[in-house]
């Protein structure tokens, strides 16, 4: 998939300065391929092991970059980011994030700040699931079609909110997020569809309805 993607980008005369890949790409063939083709990249790396493995890199209190050898002998540069996140009680605890860095000499903080801009992709998928039609069909064309409709609806909501829910104030354009949330957009769509096709409020039956009190 990565080869196909990079080949497609090349045919479009597009060159990626840095690739930001999720944990699904943290594999030796990917690292070898990117290094061979001189493609800088940052790959999120899962933290595994109880005491050994990448778990052993979770030490200290500050972020750092180090060399690491995976179990198959592959050597890589790994950046460990030490972040503080609140737990259920509200107390802040240390959480480590690991990134495989390929052909980049960035400090640990820059690696994290650059990669975190990719988190918007994950947020987009979470939003997509709220408007995507659910199906049990195994037809890939149908499933891709429904996915495409969900993406169009999500982007339409973003555009409409940007145009019609902005704050009338000095300075850069800002959006009143509470005015037009995604769930309201979804309900408006449902109501419009029901108004157009009609909503089913009853079903035919051969038996008179009976109220049963337990």
PDB file of C-alpha atoms in Angstrom:
ATOM      1  CA  UNK A   1       0.000   0.000   0.000  1.00  0.00           C
ATOM      2  CA  UNK A   2       2.805   2.408   0.797  1.00  0.00           C
ATOM      3  CA  UNK A   3       4.518   1.733  -2.535  1.00  0.00           C
ATOM      4  CA  UNK A   4       1.254   2.325  -4.412  1.00  0.00           C
ATOM      5  CA  UNK A   5       0.618   5.552  -2.510  1.00  0.00           C
ATOM      6  CA  UNK A   6       4.101   6.990  -3.092  1.00  0.00           C
ATOM      7  CA  UNK A   7       3.975   5.977  -6.761  1.00  0.00           C
ATOM      8  CA  UNK A   8       0.635   7.734  -7.129  1.00  0.00           C
ATOM      9  CA  UNK A   9       1.970  10.884  -5.488  1.00  0.00           C
ATOM     10  CA  UNK A  10       4.959  10.843  -7.820  1.00  0.00           C
ATOM     11  CA  UNK A  11       2.694  10.565 -10.874  1.00  0.00           C
ATOM     12  CA  UNK A  12       0.886  13.685  -9.609  1.00  0.00           C
ATOM     13  CA  UNK A  13       4.236  15.481  -9.359  1.00  0.00           C
ATOM     14  CA  UNK A  14       3.863  15.664  -5.584  1.00  0.00           C
ATOM     15  CA  UNK A  15       6.780  15.113  -3.235  1.00  0.00           C
ATOM     16  CA  UNK A  16       6.246  14.508   0.462  1.00  0.00           C
ATOM     17  CA  UNK A  17       8.890  16.215   2.557  1.00  0.00           C
ATOM     18  CA  UNK A  18       8.046  14.085   5.594  1.00  0.00           C
ATOM     19  CA  UNK A  19       5.635  11.178   5.983  1.00  0.00           C
ATOM     20  CA  UNK A  20       3.669  10.875   9.231  1.00  0.00           C
ATOM     21  CA  UNK A  21       2.512   7.280   9.646  1.00  0.00           C
ATOM     22  CA  UNK A  22       0.497   5.601  12.387  1.00  0.00           C
ATOM     23  CA  UNK A  23       1.355   2.473  14.363  1.00  0.00           C
ATOM     24  CA  UNK A  24       0.143   0.168  11.613  1.00  0.00           C
ATOM     25  CA  UNK A  25       3.236   1.111   9.602  1.00  0.00           C
ATOM     26  CA  UNK A  26       5.730   0.384  12.386  1.00  0.00           C
ATOM     27  CA  UNK A  27       7.303  -2.617  10.658  1.00  0.00           C
ATOM     28  CA  UNK A  28      10.767  -3.531   9.397  1.00  0.00           C
ATOM     29  CA  UNK A  29       9.841  -3.665   5.675  1.00  0.00           C
ATOM     30  CA  UNK A  30       8.400  -0.147   5.908  1.00  0.00           C
ATOM     31  CA  UNK A  31      11.477   1.257   7.639  1.00  0.00           C
ATOM     32  CA  UNK A  32      13.789  -0.474   5.160  1.00  0.00           C
ATOM     33  CA  UNK A  33      11.815   0.772   2.165  1.00  0.00           C
ATOM     34  CA  UNK A  34      11.708   4.380   3.373  1.00  0.00           C
ATOM     35  CA  UNK A  35      15.398   4.409   4.211  1.00  0.00           C
ATOM     36  CA  UNK A  36      16.320   2.887   0.841  1.00  0.00           C
ATOM     37  CA  UNK A  37      14.309   5.522  -1.032  1.00  0.00           C
ATOM     38  CA  UNK A  38      15.585   8.377   1.152  1.00  0.00           C
ATOM     39  CA  UNK A  39      12.101   9.318   2.329  1.00  0.00           C
ATOM     40  CA  UNK A  40      12.079  11.117   5.702  1.00  0.00           C
ATOM     41  CA  UNK A  41       9.318   9.877   7.963  1.00  0.00           C
ATOM     42  CA  UNK A  42       8.015   9.723  11.515  1.00  0.00           C
ATOM     43  CA  UNK A  43       6.189   6.532  12.496  1.00  0.00           C
ATOM     44  CA  UNK A  44       4.278   6.103  15.737  1.00  0.00           C
ATOM     45  CA  UNK A  45       5.639   3.021  17.468  1.00  0.00           C
ATOM     46  CA  UNK A  46       3.653   0.861  19.909  1.00  0.00           C
ATOM     47  CA  UNK A  47       5.167   0.374  23.349  1.00  0.00           C
ATOM     48  CA  UNK A  48       5.384  -3.343  24.075  1.00  0.00           C
ATOM     49  CA  UNK A  49       6.822  -5.541  26.782  1.00  0.00           C
ATOM     50  CA  UNK A  50       6.487  -5.586  30.545  1.00  0.00           C
ATOM     51  CA  UNK A  51      10.047  -4.678  31.387  1.00  0.00           C
ATOM     52  CA  UNK A  52      11.988  -5.273  28.180  1.00  0.00           C
ATOM     53  CA  UNK A  53      11.268  -4.230  24.592  1.00  0.00           C
ATOM     54  CA  UNK A  54      10.312  -0.645  23.940  1.00  0.00           C
ATOM     55  CA  UNK A  55       8.848  -0.553  27.453  1.00  0.00           C
ATOM     56  CA  UNK A  56      12.422  -0.415  28.735  1.00  0.00           C
ATOM     57  CA  UNK A  57      12.854   2.950  26.975  1.00  0.00           C
ATOM     58  CA  UNK A  58      10.190   4.531  29.200  1.00  0.00           C
ATOM     59  CA  UNK A  59      12.608   5.861  31.764  1.00  0.00           C
ATOM     60  CA  UNK A  60      13.471   9.187  33.272  1.00  0.00           C
ATOM     61  CA  UNK A  61      11.341  12.310  33.344  1.00  0.00           C
ATOM     62  CA  UNK A  62      12.308  14.052  30.099  1.00  0.00           C
ATOM     63  CA  UNK A  63      11.849  13.335  26.408  1.00  0.00           C
ATOM     64  CA  UNK A  64      14.874  12.064  24.514  1.00  0.00           C
ATOM     65  CA  UNK A  65      16.068  10.384  21.300  1.00  0.00           C
ATOM     66  CA  UNK A  66      18.070   7.174  21.236  1.00  0.00           C
ATOM     67  CA  UNK A  67      19.111   4.264  19.030  1.00  0.00           C
ATOM     68  CA  UNK A  68      17.143   1.048  19.379  1.00  0.00           C
ATOM     69  CA  UNK A  69      17.535  -2.450  17.963  1.00  0.00           C
ATOM     70  CA  UNK A  70      14.330  -4.408  17.413  1.00  0.00           C
ATOM     71  CA  UNK A  71      14.074  -8.143  18.029  1.00  0.00           C
ATOM     72  CA  UNK A  72      14.689  -8.936  14.342  1.00  0.00           C
ATOM     73  CA  UNK A  73      17.952  -6.979  14.397  1.00  0.00           C
ATOM     74  CA  UNK A  74      16.645  -3.839  12.692  1.00  0.00           C
ATOM     75  CA  UNK A  75      18.267  -0.696  14.037  1.00  0.00           C
ATOM     76  CA  UNK A  76      16.331   2.553  14.185  1.00  0.00           C
ATOM     77  CA  UNK A  77      16.315   5.978  15.764  1.00  0.00           C
ATOM     78  CA  UNK A  78      13.538   6.223  18.319  1.00  0.00           C
ATOM     79  CA  UNK A  79      12.209   9.363  19.984  1.00  0.00           C
ATOM     80  CA  UNK A  80      10.549   8.959  23.371  1.00  0.00           C
ATOM     81  CA  UNK A  81       8.140  11.713  24.373  1.00  0.00           C
ATOM     82  CA  UNK A  82       7.289  12.085  28.060  1.00  0.00           C
ATOM     83  CA  UNK A  83       3.876  13.684  28.426  1.00  0.00           C
ATOM     84  CA  UNK A  84       1.639  14.321  31.435  1.00  0.00           C
ATOM     85  CA  UNK A  85      -2.040  13.411  31.087  1.00  0.00           C
ATOM     86  CA  UNK A  86      -4.798  13.443  33.735  1.00  0.00           C
ATOM     87  CA  UNK A  87      -6.173  10.096  34.901  1.00  0.00           C
ATOM     88  CA  UNK A  88      -9.753   9.392  36.074  1.00  0.00           C
ATOM     89  CA  UNK A  89      -9.101  11.078  39.394  1.00  0.00           C
ATOM     90  CA  UNK A  90      -7.737  14.187  37.697  1.00  0.00           C
ATOM     91  CA  UNK A  91      -4.189  13.522  38.848  1.00  0.00           C
ATOM     92  CA  UNK A  92      -1.609  14.015  36.124  1.00  0.00           C
ATOM     93  CA  UNK A  93       0.468  10.964  35.331  1.00  0.00           C
ATOM     94  CA  UNK A  94       3.321  10.357  32.949  1.00  0.00           C
ATOM     95  CA  UNK A  95       2.500   8.779  29.596  1.00  0.00           C
ATOM     96  CA  UNK A  96       5.181   7.817  27.111  1.00  0.00           C
ATOM     97  CA  UNK A  97       4.864   8.077  23.346  1.00  0.00           C
ATOM     98  CA  UNK A  98       7.349   6.427  20.989  1.00  0.00           C
ATOM     99  CA  UNK A  99       8.199   7.503  17.443  1.00  0.00           C
ATOM    100  CA  UNK A 100      10.494   5.920  14.871  1.00  0.00           C
ATOM    101  CA  UNK A 101      12.416   8.716  13.155  1.00  0.00           C
ATOM    102  CA  UNK A 102      13.810   8.112   9.666  1.00  0.00           C
ATOM    103  CA  UNK A 103      16.350  10.467   8.076  1.00  0.00           C
ATOM    104  CA  UNK A 104      15.548  13.362  10.405  1.00  0.00           C
ATOM    105  CA  UNK A 105      17.685  14.976  13.096  1.00  0.00           C
ATOM    106  CA  UNK A 106      14.882  16.847  14.843  1.00  0.00           C
ATOM    107  CA  UNK A 107      14.840  17.189  18.634  1.00  0.00           C
ATOM    108  CA  UNK A 108      12.269  15.150  20.537  1.00  0.00           C
ATOM    109  CA  UNK A 109       9.891  18.061  21.120  1.00  0.00           C
ATOM    110  CA  UNK A 110       9.815  18.993  17.431  1.00  0.00           C
ATOM    111  CA  UNK A 111       9.107  15.379  16.454  1.00  0.00           C
ATOM    112  CA  UNK A 112       6.126  15.328  18.803  1.00  0.00           C
ATOM    113  CA  UNK A 113       4.790  18.748  17.783  1.00  0.00           C
ATOM    114  CA  UNK A 114       5.000  17.906  14.081  1.00  0.00           C
ATOM    115  CA  UNK A 115       3.395  14.494  14.469  1.00  0.00           C
ATOM    116  CA  UNK A 116       0.580  15.692  16.726  1.00  0.00           C
ATOM    117  CA  UNK A 117      -0.779  17.750  13.818  1.00  0.00           C
ATOM    118  CA  UNK A 118      -1.668  14.392  12.308  1.00  0.00           C
ATOM    119  CA  UNK A 119      -4.087  13.710  15.169  1.00  0.00           C
ATOM    120  CA  UNK A 120      -6.657  15.680  13.197  1.00  0.00           C
ATOM    121  CA  UNK A 121      -6.873  12.695  10.846  1.00  0.00           C
ATOM    122  CA  UNK A 122      -7.968  10.459  13.725  1.00  0.00           C
ATOM    123  CA  UNK A 123     -10.484  13.089  14.818  1.00  0.00           C
ATOM    124  CA  UNK A 124     -11.895  13.190  11.274  1.00  0.00           C
ATOM    125  CA  UNK A 125     -12.462   9.439  11.339  1.00  0.00           C
ATOM    126  CA  UNK A 126     -14.265   9.687  14.669  1.00  0.00           C
ATOM    127  CA  UNK A 127     -16.552  12.330  13.191  1.00  0.00           C
ATOM    128  CA  UNK A 128     -17.023  10.232  10.065  1.00  0.00           C
ATOM    129  CA  UNK A 129     -18.348   7.293  12.079  1.00  0.00           C
ATOM    130  CA  UNK A 130     -21.190   9.503  13.365  1.00  0.00           C
ATOM    131  CA  UNK A 131     -22.594  10.162   9.882  1.00  0.00           C
ATOM    132  CA  UNK A 132     -21.528   7.048   7.988  1.00  0.00           C
ATOM    133  CA  UNK A 133     -24.257   4.583   7.031  1.00  0.00           C
ATOM    134  CA  UNK A 134     -23.811   1.137   8.586  1.00  0.00           C
ATOM    135  CA  UNK A 135     -24.042  -1.946   6.402  1.00  0.00           C
ATOM    136  CA  UNK A 136     -23.323  -5.667   6.665  1.00  0.00           C
ATOM    137  CA  UNK A 137     -22.743  -5.951   2.930  1.00  0.00           C
ATOM    138  CA  UNK A 138     -19.397  -7.358   1.800  1.00  0.00           C
ATOM    139  CA  UNK A 139     -19.594  -5.514  -1.502  1.00  0.00           C
ATOM    140  CA  UNK A 140     -16.480  -3.270  -1.459  1.00  0.00           C
ATOM    141  CA  UNK A 141     -18.016  -0.844  -3.971  1.00  0.00           C
ATOM    142  CA  UNK A 142     -21.050  -0.271  -1.735  1.00  0.00           C
ATOM    143  CA  UNK A 143     -18.946   0.066   1.395  1.00  0.00           C
ATOM    144  CA  UNK A 144     -16.629   2.551  -0.307  1.00  0.00           C
ATOM    145  CA  UNK A 145     -19.635   4.482  -1.611  1.00  0.00           C
ATOM    146  CA  UNK A 146     -21.086   4.819   1.895  1.00  0.00           C
ATOM    147  CA  UNK A 147     -17.682   5.863   3.196  1.00  0.00           C
ATOM    148  CA  UNK A 148     -17.477   8.538   0.496  1.00  0.00           C
ATOM    149  CA  UNK A 149     -20.930   9.868   1.393  1.00  0.00           C
ATOM    150  CA  UNK A 150     -19.855  10.089   5.031  1.00  0.00           C
ATOM    151  CA  UNK A 151     -16.726  12.056   4.065  1.00  0.00           C
ATOM    152  CA  UNK A 152     -18.776  14.437   1.931  1.00  0.00           C
ATOM    153  CA  UNK A 153     -21.233  15.043   4.781  1.00  0.00           C
ATOM    154  CA  UNK A 154     -18.417  15.663   7.256  1.00  0.00           C
ATOM    155  CA  UNK A 155     -16.746  18.176   4.957  1.00  0.00           C
ATOM    156  CA  UNK A 156     -20.089  19.838   4.212  1.00  0.00           C
ATOM    157  CA  UNK A 157     -20.644  20.311   7.955  1.00  0.00           C
ATOM    158  CA  UNK A 158     -17.171  21.819   8.384  1.00  0.00           C
ATOM    159  CA  UNK A 159     -17.794  24.236   5.511  1.00  0.00           C
ATOM    160  CA  UNK A 160     -21.260  25.258   6.734  1.00  0.00           C
ATOM    161  CA  UNK A 161     -20.049  25.828  10.277  1.00  0.00           C
ATOM    162  CA  UNK A 162     -17.126  27.889   9.013  1.00  0.00           C
ATOM    163  CA  UNK A 163     -19.436  30.038   6.877  1.00  0.00           C
ATOM    164  CA  UNK A 164     -22.512  30.449   9.065  1.00  0.00           C
ATOM    165  CA  UNK A 165     -21.439  29.901  12.689  1.00  0.00           C
ATOM    166  CA  UNK A 166     -18.581  32.319  12.902  1.00  0.00           C
ATOM    167  CA  UNK A 167     -18.283  34.851  15.692  1.00  0.00           C
ATOM    168  CA  UNK A 168     -18.810  38.490  14.800  1.00  0.00           C
ATOM    169  CA  UNK A 169     -15.776  39.912  16.536  1.00  0.00           C
ATOM    170  CA  UNK A 170     -12.553  41.656  15.729  1.00  0.00           C
ATOM    171  CA  UNK A 171      -9.458  39.647  14.915  1.00  0.00           C
ATOM    172  CA  UNK A 172      -9.078  36.377  13.044  1.00  0.00           C
ATOM    173  CA  UNK A 173     -12.178  34.425  12.087  1.00  0.00           C
ATOM    174  CA  UNK A 174     -13.425  32.178  14.867  1.00  0.00           C
ATOM    175  CA  UNK A 175     -16.306  29.717  15.049  1.00  0.00           C
ATOM    176  CA  UNK A 176     -19.018  29.412  17.683  1.00  0.00           C
ATOM    177  CA  UNK A 177     -18.742  25.653  18.060  1.00  0.00           C
ATOM    178  CA  UNK A 178     -21.823  25.316  20.256  1.00  0.00           C
ATOM    179  CA  UNK A 179     -24.073  26.907  17.635  1.00  0.00           C
ATOM    180  CA  UNK A 180     -23.755  24.204  15.011  1.00  0.00           C
ATOM    181  CA  UNK A 181     -22.401  20.914  16.328  1.00  0.00           C
ATOM    182  CA  UNK A 182     -22.250  17.771  14.253  1.00  0.00           C
ATOM    183  CA  UNK A 183     -25.147  16.053  16.055  1.00  0.00           C
ATOM    184  CA  UNK A 184     -27.395  19.027  15.178  1.00  0.00           C
ATOM    185  CA  UNK A 185     -26.330  18.822  11.534  1.00  0.00           C
ATOM    186  CA  UNK A 186     -27.109  15.110  11.560  1.00  0.00           C
ATOM    187  CA  UNK A 187     -30.574  15.690  13.056  1.00  0.00           C
ATOM    188  CA  UNK A 188     -31.324  18.361  10.451  1.00  0.00           C
ATOM    189  CA  UNK A 189     -30.417  15.885   7.724  1.00  0.00           C
ATOM    190  CA  UNK A 190     -32.659  13.209   9.230  1.00  0.00           C
ATOM    191  CA  UNK A 191     -35.585  15.610   9.479  1.00  0.00           C
ATOM    192  CA  UNK A 192     -35.097  16.771   5.899  1.00  0.00           C
ATOM    193  CA  UNK A 193     -35.075  13.186   4.633  1.00  0.00           C
ATOM    194  CA  UNK A 194     -38.195  12.384   6.634  1.00  0.00           C
ATOM    195  CA  UNK A 195     -39.973  15.463   5.288  1.00  0.00           C
ATOM    196  CA  UNK A 196     -39.087  14.489   1.741  1.00  0.00           C
ATOM    197  CA  UNK A 197     -39.858  10.776   1.878  1.00  0.00           C
ATOM    198  CA  UNK A 198     -42.291  10.802   4.789  1.00  0.00           C
ATOM    199  CA  UNK A 199     -41.748   9.337   8.231  1.00  0.00           C
ATOM    200  CA  UNK A 200     -43.224   5.989   9.259  1.00  0.00           C
ATOM    201  CA  UNK A 201     -45.182   6.449  12.472  1.00  0.00           C
ATOM    202  CA  UNK A 202     -47.324   3.289  12.368  1.00  0.00           C
ATOM    203  CA  UNK A 203     -47.371  -0.237  10.926  1.00  0.00           C
ATOM    204  CA  UNK A 204     -50.298  -2.320   9.603  1.00  0.00           C
ATOM    205  CA  UNK A 205     -51.439  -5.157  11.847  1.00  0.00           C
ATOM    206  CA  UNK A 206     -54.317  -7.641  12.049  1.00  0.00           C
ATOM    207  CA  UNK A 207     -54.610  -7.184  15.791  1.00  0.00           C
ATOM    208  CA  UNK A 208     -55.879  -4.248  17.803  1.00  0.00           C
ATOM    209  CA  UNK A 209     -53.273  -2.631  20.025  1.00  0.00           C
ATOM    210  CA  UNK A 210     -53.645  -3.497  23.670  1.00  0.00           C
ATOM    211  CA  UNK A 211     -52.142  -1.785  26.663  1.00  0.00           C
ATOM    212  CA  UNK A 212     -50.570  -4.187  29.064  1.00  0.00           C
ATOM    213  CA  UNK A 213     -49.646  -3.052  32.565  1.00  0.00           C
ATOM    214  CA  UNK A 214     -47.203  -5.133  34.534  1.00  0.00           C
TER     215      UNK A 214
END
